[in-house]
Amino acid sequence: MAQLVLAPSLASICDKSIIKPSSLTPSTLKYHKLSLVDQSLSNMYIPASFFYPKKQSSTDDAINSHELSHITHLLQKSLSQTLISYYPYAGRLIDNATVDCNDMGAELLSVQIKYPMSKILNHPDHCNAESLVFPKGLPWNNNVYEGGNLLVAQVSQFDCGGIAISTCLSHKIGDGCSVHSFLADWASATRNLSIPSAPRFVGDSVFASQQNNNIGPLIAPIIESNVNECIQKRFVFPNAKLDALRAKVIAESGLQNPTRAEIVSALLFKCATKAASKLTSHRSMRPSKLVHYLNVRTMTKPRLPRNAIGNLLSMFSVEATNEEETELPRLVRNLRKEVEVAYKKDQVEQNELIVEIVESIRKGKLPFETGDDDECDMYFCSNVCKFPYYSVDFGWGKPERGGIPNGPFKKMFFLFDYQTGQGVEARVMLQKQQMNEFERDEELLQFVL
């Protein structure tokens, strides 16, 4: 496979600015308390990137002007306005339980890239190539960024005139839904130069930081994985092939209306376990578990608003101990059963994610701590299909591509909407040897572009 080789001189930083909220955060909001779920997460930053080709035919100055200095100025101004509402992201961590909302600001970098955008998007190893539009070493990093910034953004201009916007937001403050809310509001402010309506920062008001027998504050865990051993691949399931996959599952399982996330994650899990089996000396399947993260904003009583900011998550899982249990009809039925059970639970008092955190601590382990010698392989799925990342419009149209860079995850699936409802885009992270087997799976290849 071709490798992306870029000389350091091809990417140059034109500007690096600290952007502070355009008005001071009230003293009543000085400290943002982190929940037990927040504390259980590493200090990593959630990355997202968006690629906007230059519009050759537009005459609208606001859209067609791809001068880097002009765009940087717009983004600086709108980010400053947006941080009024997203004030914890302009603060600094005091410890693993508290953010000092001191308005020290977020960082915005302006970068010139002497390389065509098309070669990034069409590169055989484009998931690694996309890392070029992020501050070096920041995405998925376990350590707090230099200066303690909890939000770092970068605008990159390619020599073709195209623009990429990337953001890295601290996972301590919010989840993927929180990131989308921020991006939507920042993009809106850039288009309209208006201050977005304020989101609700939940903090420890829902999942108390010291509930469950006063456990906490926790020590931030570290994800120990060599990113060079892991690889990410992008798989697109267009609607026509999703319909065929859904019809197959319905015919064989009798389950009506399986969701896109259910059928795609089940197929990915099945193919990943098959790939792993081929690498064992006895070529048999290890017990494996598929863990789905669950957005609980609409599951709490009372319901939280869609733009509530925090790690408002639970989880559910299915387990397979042999190949028969990875067959799609059974997997999808079991996924549906578990999600129905999850929706019947009180997601504050019976939150499976918090149960996992508390039980791990009582056993003297870090939450989600796993090793190669564990009895069960754990695969994780984060489904953000309902969040329209392909609609993030800063004023020059919708992105041609959204993405996340390669990370330190050995067994992870991310599911996105593909180009505003045209299918599902899966970003799959596995160890390299397992990926070599996975991407050749004939059943998988039936349903992807």
PDB file of C-alpha atoms in Angstrom, residues 173-294:
ATOM      1  CA  ILE A 173     -16.112  17.859  29.246  1.00  0.00           C
ATOM      2  CA  GLY A 174     -18.275  16.175  26.655  1.00  0.00           C
ATOM      3  CA  ASP A 175     -19.019  13.250  24.362  1.00  0.00           C
ATOM      4  CA  GLY A 176     -19.543  13.025  20.605  1.00  0.00           C
ATOM      5  CA  CYS A 177     -22.994  14.600  20.862  1.00  0.00           C
ATOM      6  CA  SER A 178     -21.441  17.520  22.749  1.00  0.00           C
ATOM      7  CA  VAL A 179     -18.831  17.915  20.007  1.00  0.00           C
ATOM      8  CA  HIS A 180     -21.546  18.052  17.364  1.00  0.00           C
ATOM      9  CA  SER A 181     -23.490  20.692  19.303  1.00  0.00           C
ATOM     10  CA  PHE A 182     -20.366  22.830  19.534  1.00  0.00           C
ATOM     11  CA  LEU A 183     -19.552  22.420  15.837  1.00  0.00           C
ATOM     12  CA  ALA A 184     -23.104  23.246  14.766  1.00  0.00           C
ATOM     13  CA  ASP A 185     -23.150  26.391  16.913  1.00  0.00           C
ATOM     14  CA  TRP A 186     -19.679  27.524  15.858  1.00  0.00           C
ATOM     15  CA  ALA A 187     -20.563  27.013  12.193  1.00  0.00           C
ATOM     16  CA  SER A 188     -23.828  28.906  12.678  1.00  0.00           C
ATOM     17  CA  ALA A 189     -22.020  31.787  14.363  1.00  0.00           C
ATOM     18  CA  THR A 190     -19.517  31.911  11.487  1.00  0.00           C
ATOM     19  CA  ARG A 191     -22.326  32.145   8.931  1.00  0.00           C
ATOM     20  CA  ASN A 192     -24.510  34.609  10.793  1.00  0.00           C
ATOM     21  CA  LEU A 193     -22.118  36.266  13.252  1.00  0.00           C
ATOM     22  CA  SER A 194     -24.733  35.691  15.939  1.00  0.00           C
ATOM     23  CA  ILE A 195     -24.232  34.240  19.424  1.00  0.00           C
ATOM     24  CA  PRO A 196     -25.722  30.716  19.591  1.00  0.00           C
ATOM     25  CA  SER A 197     -28.343  29.859  22.191  1.00  0.00           C
ATOM     26  CA  ALA A 198     -26.657  28.597  25.323  1.00  0.00           C
ATOM     27  CA  PRO A 199     -26.391  24.825  25.767  1.00  0.00           C
ATOM     28  CA  ARG A 200     -26.791  23.233  29.177  1.00  0.00           C
ATOM     29  CA  PHE A 201     -23.566  22.027  30.787  1.00  0.00           C
ATOM     30  CA  VAL A 202     -24.642  19.084  32.910  1.00  0.00           C
ATOM     31  CA  GLY A 203     -21.423  18.395  34.833  1.00  0.00           C
ATOM     32  CA  ASP A 204     -22.119  16.273  37.896  1.00  0.00           C
ATOM     33  CA  SER A 205     -25.778  17.308  38.180  1.00  0.00           C
ATOM     34  CA  VAL A 206     -27.024  14.072  36.551  1.00  0.00           C
ATOM     35  CA  PHE A 207     -24.319  11.507  37.324  1.00  0.00           C
ATOM     36  CA  ALA A 208     -23.057  12.716  40.680  1.00  0.00           C
ATOM     37  CA  SER A 209     -19.268  12.696  40.932  1.00  0.00           C
ATOM     38  CA  GLN A 210     -19.210  10.949  44.299  1.00  0.00           C
ATOM     39  CA  GLN A 211     -22.315   8.798  44.226  1.00  0.00           C
ATOM     40  CA  ASN A 212     -22.122   5.035  44.729  1.00  0.00           C
ATOM     41  CA  ASN A 213     -20.662   4.993  48.239  1.00  0.00           C
ATOM     42  CA  ASN A 214     -18.653   8.164  47.712  1.00  0.00           C
ATOM     43  CA  ILE A 215     -16.360   6.696  45.060  1.00  0.00           C
ATOM     44  CA  GLY A 216     -14.205   9.400  43.502  1.00  0.00           C
ATOM     45  CA  PRO A 217     -12.560  11.579  42.557  1.00  0.00           C
ATOM     46  CA  LEU A 218     -10.849   9.168  40.184  1.00  0.00           C
ATOM     47  CA  ILE A 219      -7.410   9.177  38.610  1.00  0.00           C
ATOM     48  CA  ALA A 220      -7.614   9.747  34.856  1.00  0.00           C
ATOM     49  CA  PRO A 221      -6.860   6.457  33.072  1.00  0.00           C
ATOM     50  CA  ILE A 222      -4.385   6.151  30.220  1.00  0.00           C
ATOM     51  CA  ILE A 223      -5.161   4.190  27.068  1.00  0.00           C
ATOM     52  CA  GLU A 224      -2.062   2.088  26.578  1.00  0.00           C
ATOM     53  CA  SER A 225      -1.807   1.232  22.916  1.00  0.00           C
ATOM     54  CA  ASN A 226       0.811   1.826  20.269  1.00  0.00           C
ATOM     55  CA  VAL A 227      -0.850   3.794  17.485  1.00  0.00           C
ATOM     56  CA  ASN A 228       1.694   2.298  15.064  1.00  0.00           C
ATOM     57  CA  GLU A 229       0.205  -1.146  15.729  1.00  0.00           C
ATOM     58  CA  CYS A 230      -3.322   0.039  14.949  1.00  0.00           C
ATOM     59  CA  ILE A 231      -4.865   0.997  11.650  1.00  0.00           C
ATOM     60  CA  GLN A 232      -8.102   2.666  10.617  1.00  0.00           C
ATOM     61  CA  LYS A 233     -10.069   1.904   7.464  1.00  0.00           C
ATOM     62  CA  ARG A 234     -13.170   3.561   6.057  1.00  0.00           C
ATOM     63  CA  PHE A 235     -16.043   1.407   4.830  1.00  0.00           C
ATOM     64  CA  VAL A 236     -19.105   2.937   3.160  1.00  0.00           C
ATOM     65  CA  PHE A 237     -22.446   1.103   3.179  1.00  0.00           C
ATOM     66  CA  PRO A 238     -24.656   2.854   0.568  1.00  0.00           C
ATOM     67  CA  ASN A 239     -28.419   2.790   1.067  1.00  0.00           C
ATOM     68  CA  ALA A 240     -29.045   0.237  -1.695  1.00  0.00           C
ATOM     69  CA  LYS A 241     -26.687  -2.259  -0.075  1.00  0.00           C
ATOM     70  CA  LEU A 242     -27.995  -1.447   3.401  1.00  0.00           C
ATOM     71  CA  ASP A 243     -31.479  -2.313   2.130  1.00  0.00           C
ATOM     72  CA  ALA A 244     -30.153  -5.650   0.883  1.00  0.00           C
ATOM     73  CA  LEU A 245     -28.446  -6.333   4.214  1.00  0.00           C
ATOM     74  CA  ARG A 246     -31.588  -5.366   6.128  1.00  0.00           C
ATOM     75  CA  ALA A 247     -33.738  -7.631   3.923  1.00  0.00           C
ATOM     76  CA  LYS A 248     -31.351 -10.522   4.567  1.00  0.00           C
ATOM     77  CA  VAL A 249     -31.515  -9.998   8.335  1.00  0.00           C
ATOM     78  CA  ILE A 250     -35.326  -9.673   8.347  1.00  0.00           C
ATOM     79  CA  ALA A 251     -35.746 -12.833   6.265  1.00  0.00           C
ATOM     80  CA  GLU A 252     -33.458 -14.886   8.485  1.00  0.00           C
ATOM     81  CA  SER A 253     -34.396 -13.463  11.893  1.00  0.00           C
ATOM     82  CA  GLY A 254     -38.034 -12.434  11.625  1.00  0.00           C
ATOM     83  CA  LEU A 255     -37.109  -9.177  13.355  1.00  0.00           C
ATOM     84  CA  GLN A 256     -38.935  -6.200  11.896  1.00  0.00           C
ATOM     85  CA  ASN A 257     -37.242  -2.898  11.088  1.00  0.00           C
ATOM     86  CA  PRO A 258     -33.709  -3.524  12.347  1.00  0.00           C
ATOM     87  CA  THR A 259     -31.837  -0.236  12.497  1.00  0.00           C
ATOM     88  CA  ARG A 260     -28.832   0.685  10.389  1.00  0.00           C
ATOM     89  CA  ALA A 261     -26.640   0.704  13.493  1.00  0.00           C
ATOM     90  CA  GLU A 262     -27.831  -2.770  14.504  1.00  0.00           C
ATOM     91  CA  ILE A 263     -27.173  -4.443  11.163  1.00  0.00           C
ATOM     92  CA  VAL A 264     -23.901  -2.647  10.379  1.00  0.00           C
ATOM     93  CA  SER A 265     -22.359  -3.101  13.832  1.00  0.00           C
ATOM     94  CA  ALA A 266     -23.397  -6.766  13.861  1.00  0.00           C
ATOM     95  CA  LEU A 267     -21.731  -7.337  10.482  1.00  0.00           C
ATOM     96  CA  LEU A 268     -18.562  -5.518  11.547  1.00  0.00           C
ATOM     97  CA  PHE A 269     -18.405  -7.522  14.779  1.00  0.00           C
ATOM     98  CA  LYS A 270     -18.923 -10.825  12.959  1.00  0.00           C
ATOM     99  CA  CYS A 271     -16.220 -10.058  10.398  1.00  0.00           C
ATOM    100  CA  ALA A 272     -13.798  -8.789  13.052  1.00  0.00           C
ATOM    101  CA  THR A 273     -14.143 -11.935  15.159  1.00  0.00           C
ATOM    102  CA  LYS A 274     -13.624 -14.083  12.060  1.00  0.00           C
ATOM    103  CA  ALA A 275     -10.488 -12.113  11.222  1.00  0.00           C
ATOM    104  CA  ALA A 276      -9.182 -12.516  14.771  1.00  0.00           C
ATOM    105  CA  SER A 277      -9.813 -16.276  14.660  1.00  0.00           C
ATOM    106  CA  LYS A 278      -7.631 -16.639  11.568  1.00  0.00           C
ATOM    107  CA  LEU A 279      -4.683 -15.241  13.505  1.00  0.00           C
ATOM    108  CA  THR A 280      -4.847 -17.789  16.333  1.00  0.00           C
ATOM    109  CA  SER A 281      -2.810 -20.990  16.209  1.00  0.00           C
ATOM    110  CA  HIS A 282      -5.945 -23.140  16.534  1.00  0.00           C
ATOM    111  CA  ARG A 283      -8.029 -20.838  14.263  1.00  0.00           C
ATOM    112  CA  SER A 284     -10.939 -20.852  16.700  1.00  0.00           C
ATOM    113  CA  MET A 285     -12.922 -17.937  18.045  1.00  0.00           C
ATOM    114  CA  ARG A 286     -12.156 -16.341  21.388  1.00  0.00           C
ATOM    115  CA  PRO A 287     -15.122 -15.223  23.495  1.00  0.00           C
ATOM    116  CA  SER A 288     -15.936 -11.705  22.312  1.00  0.00           C
ATOM    117  CA  LYS A 289     -18.219  -8.886  23.369  1.00  0.00           C
ATOM    118  CA  LEU A 290     -19.657  -5.985  21.359  1.00  0.00           C
ATOM    119  CA  VAL A 291     -20.237  -2.928  23.542  1.00  0.00           C
ATOM    120  CA  HIS A 292     -22.460  -0.127  22.235  1.00  0.00           C
ATOM    121  CA  TYR A 293     -22.335   3.315  23.804  1.00  0.00           C
ATOM    122  CA  LEU A 294     -25.765   4.824  24.358  1.00  0.00           C
TER     123      LEU A 294
END
